[in-house]
Amino acid sequence: MALALGRYGEDLAARRLAEAGMTVIARNWRSGRSGEIDILARDGDALVVCEVKTRRAGPFEHPMEALRPRKADRLRRLAECWLADHGGPPPGGVRIDLVGVLLPRRGAPVVEHARGVA
């Protein structure tokens, strides 16, 4: 169930990024045991490392509050691994974005995109 929820949230996030003019270049990219980048995208000449957090409405924290400093550090390390494997940093640099997906009990999902969160 949690995997399906996460995949659904990532699908919505990828769609939102594409609607914002970005090109999704990889999803669920893994670097050994270091972890996973949910979505990698290009925004002009910048590389965007995107963390996706999906939550059902309820007593849990809002998805936009879920990126802690430790996770941000891991995403930076993973971005360095990606760049080492793919020819170094692009001219526009690297940015870490967060997409939060909130699934209400009724109605359409709420998708929020925050740029440059870490």
Short mmCIF file of N, CA and C in Angstrom, two decimals:
data_model
loop_
_atom_site.label_atom_id
_atom_site.label_comp_id
_atom_site.label_asym_id
_atom_site.label_seq_id
_atom_site.Cartn_x
_atom_site.Cartn_y
_atom_site.Cartn_z
N MET A 1 0.83 -1.20 0.00
CA MET A 1 0.00 0.00 0.00
C MET A 1 0.87 1.26 0.00
N ALA A 2 1.88 1.29 0.88
CA ALA A 2 2.74 2.48 0.95
C ALA A 2 3.51 2.68 -0.35
N LEU A 3 3.96 1.58 -0.98
CA LEU A 3 4.66 1.71 -2.24
C LEU A 3 3.75 2.28 -3.32
N ALA A 4 2.52 1.81 -3.38
CA ALA A 4 1.57 2.31 -4.37
C ALA A 4 1.28 3.80 -4.12
N LEU A 5 1.14 4.18 -2.87
CA LEU A 5 0.90 5.58 -2.51
C LEU A 5 2.08 6.44 -2.96
N GLY A 6 3.28 5.98 -2.66
CA GLY A 6 4.48 6.72 -3.05
C GLY A 6 4.62 6.85 -4.55
N ARG A 7 4.36 5.78 -5.27
CA ARG A 7 4.46 5.80 -6.73
C ARG A 7 3.41 6.76 -7.33
N TYR A 8 2.21 6.75 -6.77
CA TYR A 8 1.16 7.65 -7.23
C TYR A 8 1.60 9.10 -7.01
N GLY A 9 2.14 9.40 -5.83
CA GLY A 9 2.63 10.74 -5.54
C GLY A 9 3.75 11.16 -6.49
N GLU A 10 4.66 10.23 -6.79
CA GLU A 10 5.76 10.53 -7.72
C GLU A 10 5.23 10.78 -9.13
N ASP A 11 4.20 10.02 -9.54
CA ASP A 11 3.59 10.26 -10.85
C ASP A 11 3.00 11.67 -10.92
N LEU A 12 2.29 12.07 -9.86
CA LEU A 12 1.72 13.42 -9.81
C LEU A 12 2.81 14.48 -9.81
N ALA A 13 3.89 14.22 -9.07
CA ALA A 13 5.00 15.17 -8.99
C ALA A 13 5.67 15.32 -10.35
N ALA A 14 5.92 14.21 -11.04
CA ALA A 14 6.56 14.26 -12.36
C ALA A 14 5.70 15.07 -13.33
N ARG A 15 4.39 14.87 -13.25
CA ARG A 15 3.48 15.62 -14.10
C ARG A 15 3.56 17.12 -13.78
N ARG A 16 3.59 17.46 -12.48
CA ARG A 16 3.67 18.88 -12.09
C ARG A 16 4.97 19.51 -12.60
N LEU A 17 6.09 18.79 -12.48
CA LEU A 17 7.37 19.33 -12.96
C LEU A 17 7.33 19.55 -14.47
N ALA A 18 6.75 18.59 -15.20
CA ALA A 18 6.65 18.74 -16.66
C ALA A 18 5.76 19.94 -17.01
N GLU A 19 4.67 20.12 -16.27
CA GLU A 19 3.79 21.27 -16.50
C GLU A 19 4.51 22.58 -16.24
N ALA A 20 5.51 22.55 -15.35
CA ALA A 20 6.29 23.75 -15.03
C ALA A 20 7.42 23.96 -16.05
N GLY A 21 7.48 23.11 -17.09
CA GLY A 21 8.48 23.29 -18.14
C GLY A 21 9.76 22.52 -17.94
N MET A 22 9.81 21.66 -16.94
CA MET A 22 11.01 20.86 -16.70
C MET A 22 10.94 19.55 -17.48
N THR A 23 12.10 18.96 -17.70
CA THR A 23 12.19 17.66 -18.36
C THR A 23 12.66 16.63 -17.34
N VAL A 24 11.83 15.65 -17.07
CA VAL A 24 12.21 14.57 -16.16
C VAL A 24 13.20 13.67 -16.89
N ILE A 25 14.38 13.46 -16.30
CA ILE A 25 15.40 12.65 -16.94
C ILE A 25 15.62 11.31 -16.24
N ALA A 26 15.19 11.19 -15.00
CA ALA A 26 15.31 9.90 -14.29
C ALA A 26 14.35 9.89 -13.11
N ARG A 27 13.89 8.69 -12.80
CA ARG A 27 13.04 8.50 -11.62
C ARG A 27 13.59 7.33 -10.81
N ASN A 28 13.54 7.47 -9.50
CA ASN A 28 13.98 6.42 -8.57
C ASN A 28 15.41 5.98 -8.85
N TRP A 29 16.30 6.98 -9.04
CA TRP A 29 17.71 6.69 -9.30
C TRP A 29 18.40 6.32 -7.99
N ARG A 30 19.07 5.18 -8.01
CA ARG A 30 19.75 4.69 -6.81
C ARG A 30 21.26 4.71 -6.99
N SER A 31 21.93 4.97 -5.89
CA SER A 31 23.39 4.90 -5.86
C SER A 31 23.78 3.92 -4.76
N GLY A 32 23.97 2.68 -5.12
CA GLY A 32 24.36 1.68 -4.14
C GLY A 32 23.45 1.69 -2.93
N ARG A 33 24.05 1.75 -1.77
CA ARG A 33 23.28 1.76 -0.52
C ARG A 33 23.07 3.18 0.01
N SER A 34 23.51 4.16 -0.74
CA SER A 34 23.43 5.55 -0.27
C SER A 34 22.01 6.08 -0.24
N GLY A 35 21.15 5.52 -1.08
CA GLY A 35 19.78 5.99 -1.10
C GLY A 35 19.29 6.19 -2.51
N GLU A 36 18.20 6.95 -2.61
CA GLU A 36 17.52 7.11 -3.88
C GLU A 36 17.09 8.56 -4.07
N ILE A 37 17.18 9.01 -5.32
CA ILE A 37 16.63 10.30 -5.70
C ILE A 37 15.31 9.99 -6.39
N ASP A 38 14.23 10.59 -5.89
CA ASP A 38 12.91 10.29 -6.45
C ASP A 38 12.81 10.71 -7.91
N ILE A 39 13.17 11.96 -8.20
CA ILE A 39 13.08 12.47 -9.57
C ILE A 39 14.29 13.37 -9.83
N LEU A 40 14.91 13.17 -10.99
CA LEU A 40 15.93 14.09 -11.49
C LEU A 40 15.34 14.76 -12.72
N ALA A 41 15.49 16.07 -12.81
CA ALA A 41 14.91 16.81 -13.93
C ALA A 41 15.87 17.91 -14.37
N ARG A 42 15.65 18.40 -15.57
CA ARG A 42 16.37 19.57 -16.06
C ARG A 42 15.39 20.74 -16.08
N ASP A 43 15.88 21.85 -15.55
CA ASP A 43 15.12 23.09 -15.58
C ASP A 43 16.02 24.10 -16.27
N GLY A 44 15.85 24.26 -17.57
CA GLY A 44 16.79 25.07 -18.34
C GLY A 44 18.13 24.37 -18.33
N ASP A 45 19.17 25.07 -17.86
CA ASP A 45 20.49 24.44 -17.81
C ASP A 45 20.86 24.00 -16.38
N ALA A 46 19.87 23.86 -15.51
CA ALA A 46 20.10 23.41 -14.14
C ALA A 46 19.60 21.97 -13.98
N LEU A 47 20.27 21.24 -13.11
CA LEU A 47 19.82 19.91 -12.72
C LEU A 47 19.00 20.06 -11.44
N VAL A 48 17.83 19.45 -11.42
CA VAL A 48 16.96 19.52 -10.25
C VAL A 48 16.86 18.12 -9.63
N VAL A 49 17.25 18.04 -8.37
CA VAL A 49 17.09 16.84 -7.57
C VAL A 49 15.79 17.05 -6.79
N CYS A 50 14.82 16.19 -7.03
CA CYS A 50 13.50 16.43 -6.46
C CYS A 50 13.10 15.31 -5.50
N GLU A 51 12.83 15.69 -4.29
CA GLU A 51 12.31 14.78 -3.27
C GLU A 51 10.79 14.89 -3.29
N VAL A 52 10.12 13.75 -3.28
CA VAL A 52 8.65 13.74 -3.29
C VAL A 52 8.16 13.14 -1.98
N LYS A 53 7.26 13.85 -1.32
CA LYS A 53 6.64 13.36 -0.09
C LYS A 53 5.14 13.32 -0.29
N THR A 54 4.56 12.14 -0.08
CA THR A 54 3.13 11.96 -0.27
C THR A 54 2.51 11.55 1.06
N ARG A 55 1.42 12.20 1.40
CA ARG A 55 0.72 11.89 2.65
C ARG A 55 -0.79 11.87 2.40
N ARG A 56 -1.47 11.02 3.13
CA ARG A 56 -2.93 11.08 3.16
C ARG A 56 -3.31 12.15 4.18
N ALA A 57 -4.44 12.78 3.98
CA ALA A 57 -4.91 13.76 4.95
C ALA A 57 -5.14 13.07 6.28
N GLY A 58 -4.80 13.73 7.35
CA GLY A 58 -4.98 13.13 8.67
C GLY A 58 -4.04 13.75 9.67
N PRO A 59 -3.72 13.02 10.73
CA PRO A 59 -2.93 13.59 11.82
C PRO A 59 -1.43 13.66 11.53
N PHE A 60 -0.99 13.19 10.38
CA PHE A 60 0.45 13.18 10.08
C PHE A 60 0.92 14.56 9.70
N GLU A 61 2.26 14.76 9.73
CA GLU A 61 2.81 16.05 9.34
C GLU A 61 2.51 16.33 7.87
N HIS A 62 2.41 17.60 7.55
CA HIS A 62 2.19 18.02 6.17
C HIS A 62 3.41 17.58 5.35
N PRO A 63 3.21 17.13 4.11
CA PRO A 63 4.35 16.64 3.33
C PRO A 63 5.45 17.69 3.13
N MET A 64 5.10 18.96 3.11
CA MET A 64 6.10 20.00 2.90
C MET A 64 6.98 20.22 4.14
N GLU A 65 6.66 19.57 5.25
CA GLU A 65 7.48 19.68 6.46
C GLU A 65 8.40 18.48 6.63
N ALA A 66 8.41 17.59 5.64
CA ALA A 66 9.07 16.29 5.83
C ALA A 66 10.52 16.23 5.38
N LEU A 67 11.09 17.31 4.87
CA LEU A 67 12.48 17.28 4.44
C LEU A 67 13.37 17.80 5.56
N ARG A 68 13.96 16.86 6.27
CA ARG A 68 14.83 17.19 7.41
C ARG A 68 16.27 17.42 6.93
N PRO A 69 17.09 18.09 7.75
CA PRO A 69 18.49 18.36 7.36
C PRO A 69 19.26 17.09 6.98
N ARG A 70 19.04 16.01 7.69
CA ARG A 70 19.76 14.77 7.39
C ARG A 70 19.41 14.25 5.99
N LYS A 71 18.13 14.32 5.64
CA LYS A 71 17.69 13.89 4.31
C LYS A 71 18.25 14.83 3.25
N ALA A 72 18.27 16.14 3.53
CA ALA A 72 18.84 17.11 2.58
C ALA A 72 20.32 16.81 2.33
N ASP A 73 21.07 16.48 3.38
CA ASP A 73 22.48 16.12 3.24
C ASP A 73 22.63 14.87 2.37
N ARG A 74 21.76 13.88 2.57
CA ARG A 74 21.82 12.65 1.77
C ARG A 74 21.54 12.97 0.30
N LEU A 75 20.56 13.86 0.05
CA LEU A 75 20.25 14.23 -1.32
C LEU A 75 21.44 14.94 -1.98
N ARG A 76 22.14 15.77 -1.22
CA ARG A 76 23.33 16.44 -1.77
C ARG A 76 24.40 15.42 -2.14
N ARG A 77 24.62 14.43 -1.27
CA ARG A 77 25.61 13.37 -1.56
C ARG A 77 25.19 12.56 -2.78
N LEU A 78 23.91 12.24 -2.87
CA LEU A 78 23.42 11.49 -4.03
C LEU A 78 23.57 12.31 -5.31
N ALA A 79 23.32 13.61 -5.23
CA ALA A 79 23.49 14.47 -6.40
C ALA A 79 24.95 14.45 -6.86
N GLU A 80 25.89 14.46 -5.91
CA GLU A 80 27.31 14.39 -6.26
C GLU A 80 27.62 13.08 -6.98
N CYS A 81 27.02 11.98 -6.53
CA CYS A 81 27.21 10.68 -7.20
C CYS A 81 26.66 10.73 -8.62
N TRP A 82 25.46 11.30 -8.78
CA TRP A 82 24.86 11.41 -10.11
C TRP A 82 25.79 12.21 -11.03
N LEU A 83 26.28 13.35 -10.54
CA LEU A 83 27.13 14.21 -11.35
C LEU A 83 28.43 13.50 -11.72
N ALA A 84 28.99 12.73 -10.80
CA ALA A 84 30.22 11.98 -11.08
C ALA A 84 29.98 10.96 -12.18
N ASP A 85 28.80 10.37 -12.21
CA ASP A 85 28.46 9.35 -13.22
C ASP A 85 28.01 9.96 -14.54
N HIS A 86 27.65 11.24 -14.55
CA HIS A 86 27.04 11.84 -15.74
C HIS A 86 27.76 13.11 -16.21
N GLY A 87 29.05 13.19 -16.00
CA GLY A 87 29.84 14.25 -16.62
C GLY A 87 29.96 15.56 -15.88
N GLY A 88 29.66 15.59 -14.60
CA GLY A 88 29.86 16.81 -13.83
C GLY A 88 28.66 17.73 -13.83
N PRO A 89 28.80 18.85 -13.12
CA PRO A 89 27.66 19.76 -12.95
C PRO A 89 27.31 20.49 -14.25
N PRO A 90 26.02 20.73 -14.46
CA PRO A 90 25.60 21.50 -15.62
C PRO A 90 25.88 22.98 -15.40
N PRO A 91 25.86 23.79 -16.48
CA PRO A 91 26.15 25.21 -16.35
C PRO A 91 25.26 25.92 -15.33
N GLY A 92 24.01 25.48 -15.21
CA GLY A 92 23.07 26.14 -14.30
C GLY A 92 23.13 25.64 -12.87
N GLY A 93 24.06 24.71 -12.59
CA GLY A 93 24.20 24.20 -11.24
C GLY A 93 23.14 23.17 -10.88
N VAL A 94 23.06 22.90 -9.58
CA VAL A 94 22.15 21.88 -9.06
C VAL A 94 21.25 22.51 -8.02
N ARG A 95 19.99 22.13 -8.06
CA ARG A 95 19.01 22.65 -7.10
C ARG A 95 18.25 21.47 -6.51
N ILE A 96 17.90 21.58 -5.23
CA ILE A 96 17.08 20.57 -4.59
C ILE A 96 15.68 21.15 -4.38
N ASP A 97 14.69 20.46 -4.95
CA ASP A 97 13.30 20.87 -4.84
C ASP A 97 12.53 19.83 -4.04
N LEU A 98 11.40 20.23 -3.53
CA LEU A 98 10.51 19.33 -2.81
C LEU A 98 9.12 19.44 -3.42
N VAL A 99 8.52 18.29 -3.71
CA VAL A 99 7.13 18.27 -4.13
C VAL A 99 6.36 17.51 -3.06
N GLY A 100 5.38 18.19 -2.49
CA GLY A 100 4.52 17.57 -1.48
C GLY A 100 3.17 17.26 -2.10
N VAL A 101 2.71 16.03 -1.86
CA VAL A 101 1.41 15.61 -2.38
C VAL A 101 0.54 15.24 -1.19
N LEU A 102 -0.58 15.93 -1.07
CA LEU A 102 -1.52 15.67 0.02
C LEU A 102 -2.80 15.09 -0.59
N LEU A 103 -3.18 13.91 -0.11
CA LEU A 103 -4.36 13.24 -0.63
C LEU A 103 -5.50 13.39 0.37
N PRO A 104 -6.46 14.26 0.06
CA PRO A 104 -7.59 14.46 0.98
C PRO A 104 -8.52 13.26 0.95
N ARG A 105 -9.38 13.19 1.94
CA ARG A 105 -10.36 12.09 1.97
C ARG A 105 -11.27 12.15 0.75
N ARG A 106 -11.60 13.37 0.31
CA ARG A 106 -12.43 13.57 -0.87
C ARG A 106 -11.81 14.65 -1.73
N GLY A 107 -12.02 14.55 -3.01
CA GLY A 107 -11.53 15.59 -3.92
C GLY A 107 -10.17 15.28 -4.49
N ALA A 108 -9.68 16.23 -5.24
CA ALA A 108 -8.42 16.07 -5.97
C ALA A 108 -7.21 16.20 -5.05
N PRO A 109 -6.12 15.52 -5.39
CA PRO A 109 -4.88 15.68 -4.62
C PRO A 109 -4.38 17.13 -4.70
N VAL A 110 -3.70 17.56 -3.65
CA VAL A 110 -3.08 18.88 -3.62
C VAL A 110 -1.58 18.67 -3.82
N VAL A 111 -1.03 19.27 -4.88
CA VAL A 111 0.38 19.11 -5.21
C VAL A 111 1.07 20.46 -5.07
N GLU A 112 2.07 20.53 -4.19
CA GLU A 112 2.82 21.76 -3.97
C GLU A 112 4.27 21.54 -4.38
N HIS A 113 4.85 22.53 -5.05
CA HIS A 113 6.25 22.43 -5.51
C HIS A 113 7.03 23.59 -4.92
N ALA A 114 8.05 23.26 -4.14
CA ALA A 114 8.92 24.29 -3.55
C ALA A 114 10.31 24.14 -4.16
N ARG A 115 10.81 25.23 -4.71
CA ARG A 115 12.13 25.22 -5.39
C ARG A 115 13.23 25.61 -4.41
N GLY A 116 14.37 24.97 -4.55
CA GLY A 116 15.55 25.37 -3.80
C GLY A 116 15.38 25.26 -2.29
N VAL A 117 14.90 24.12 -1.83
CA VAL A 117 14.60 23.97 -0.40
C VAL A 117 15.82 23.62 0.44
N ALA A 118 16.88 23.14 -0.20
CA ALA A 118 18.08 22.75 0.57
C ALA A 118 19.33 23.06 -0.21
#
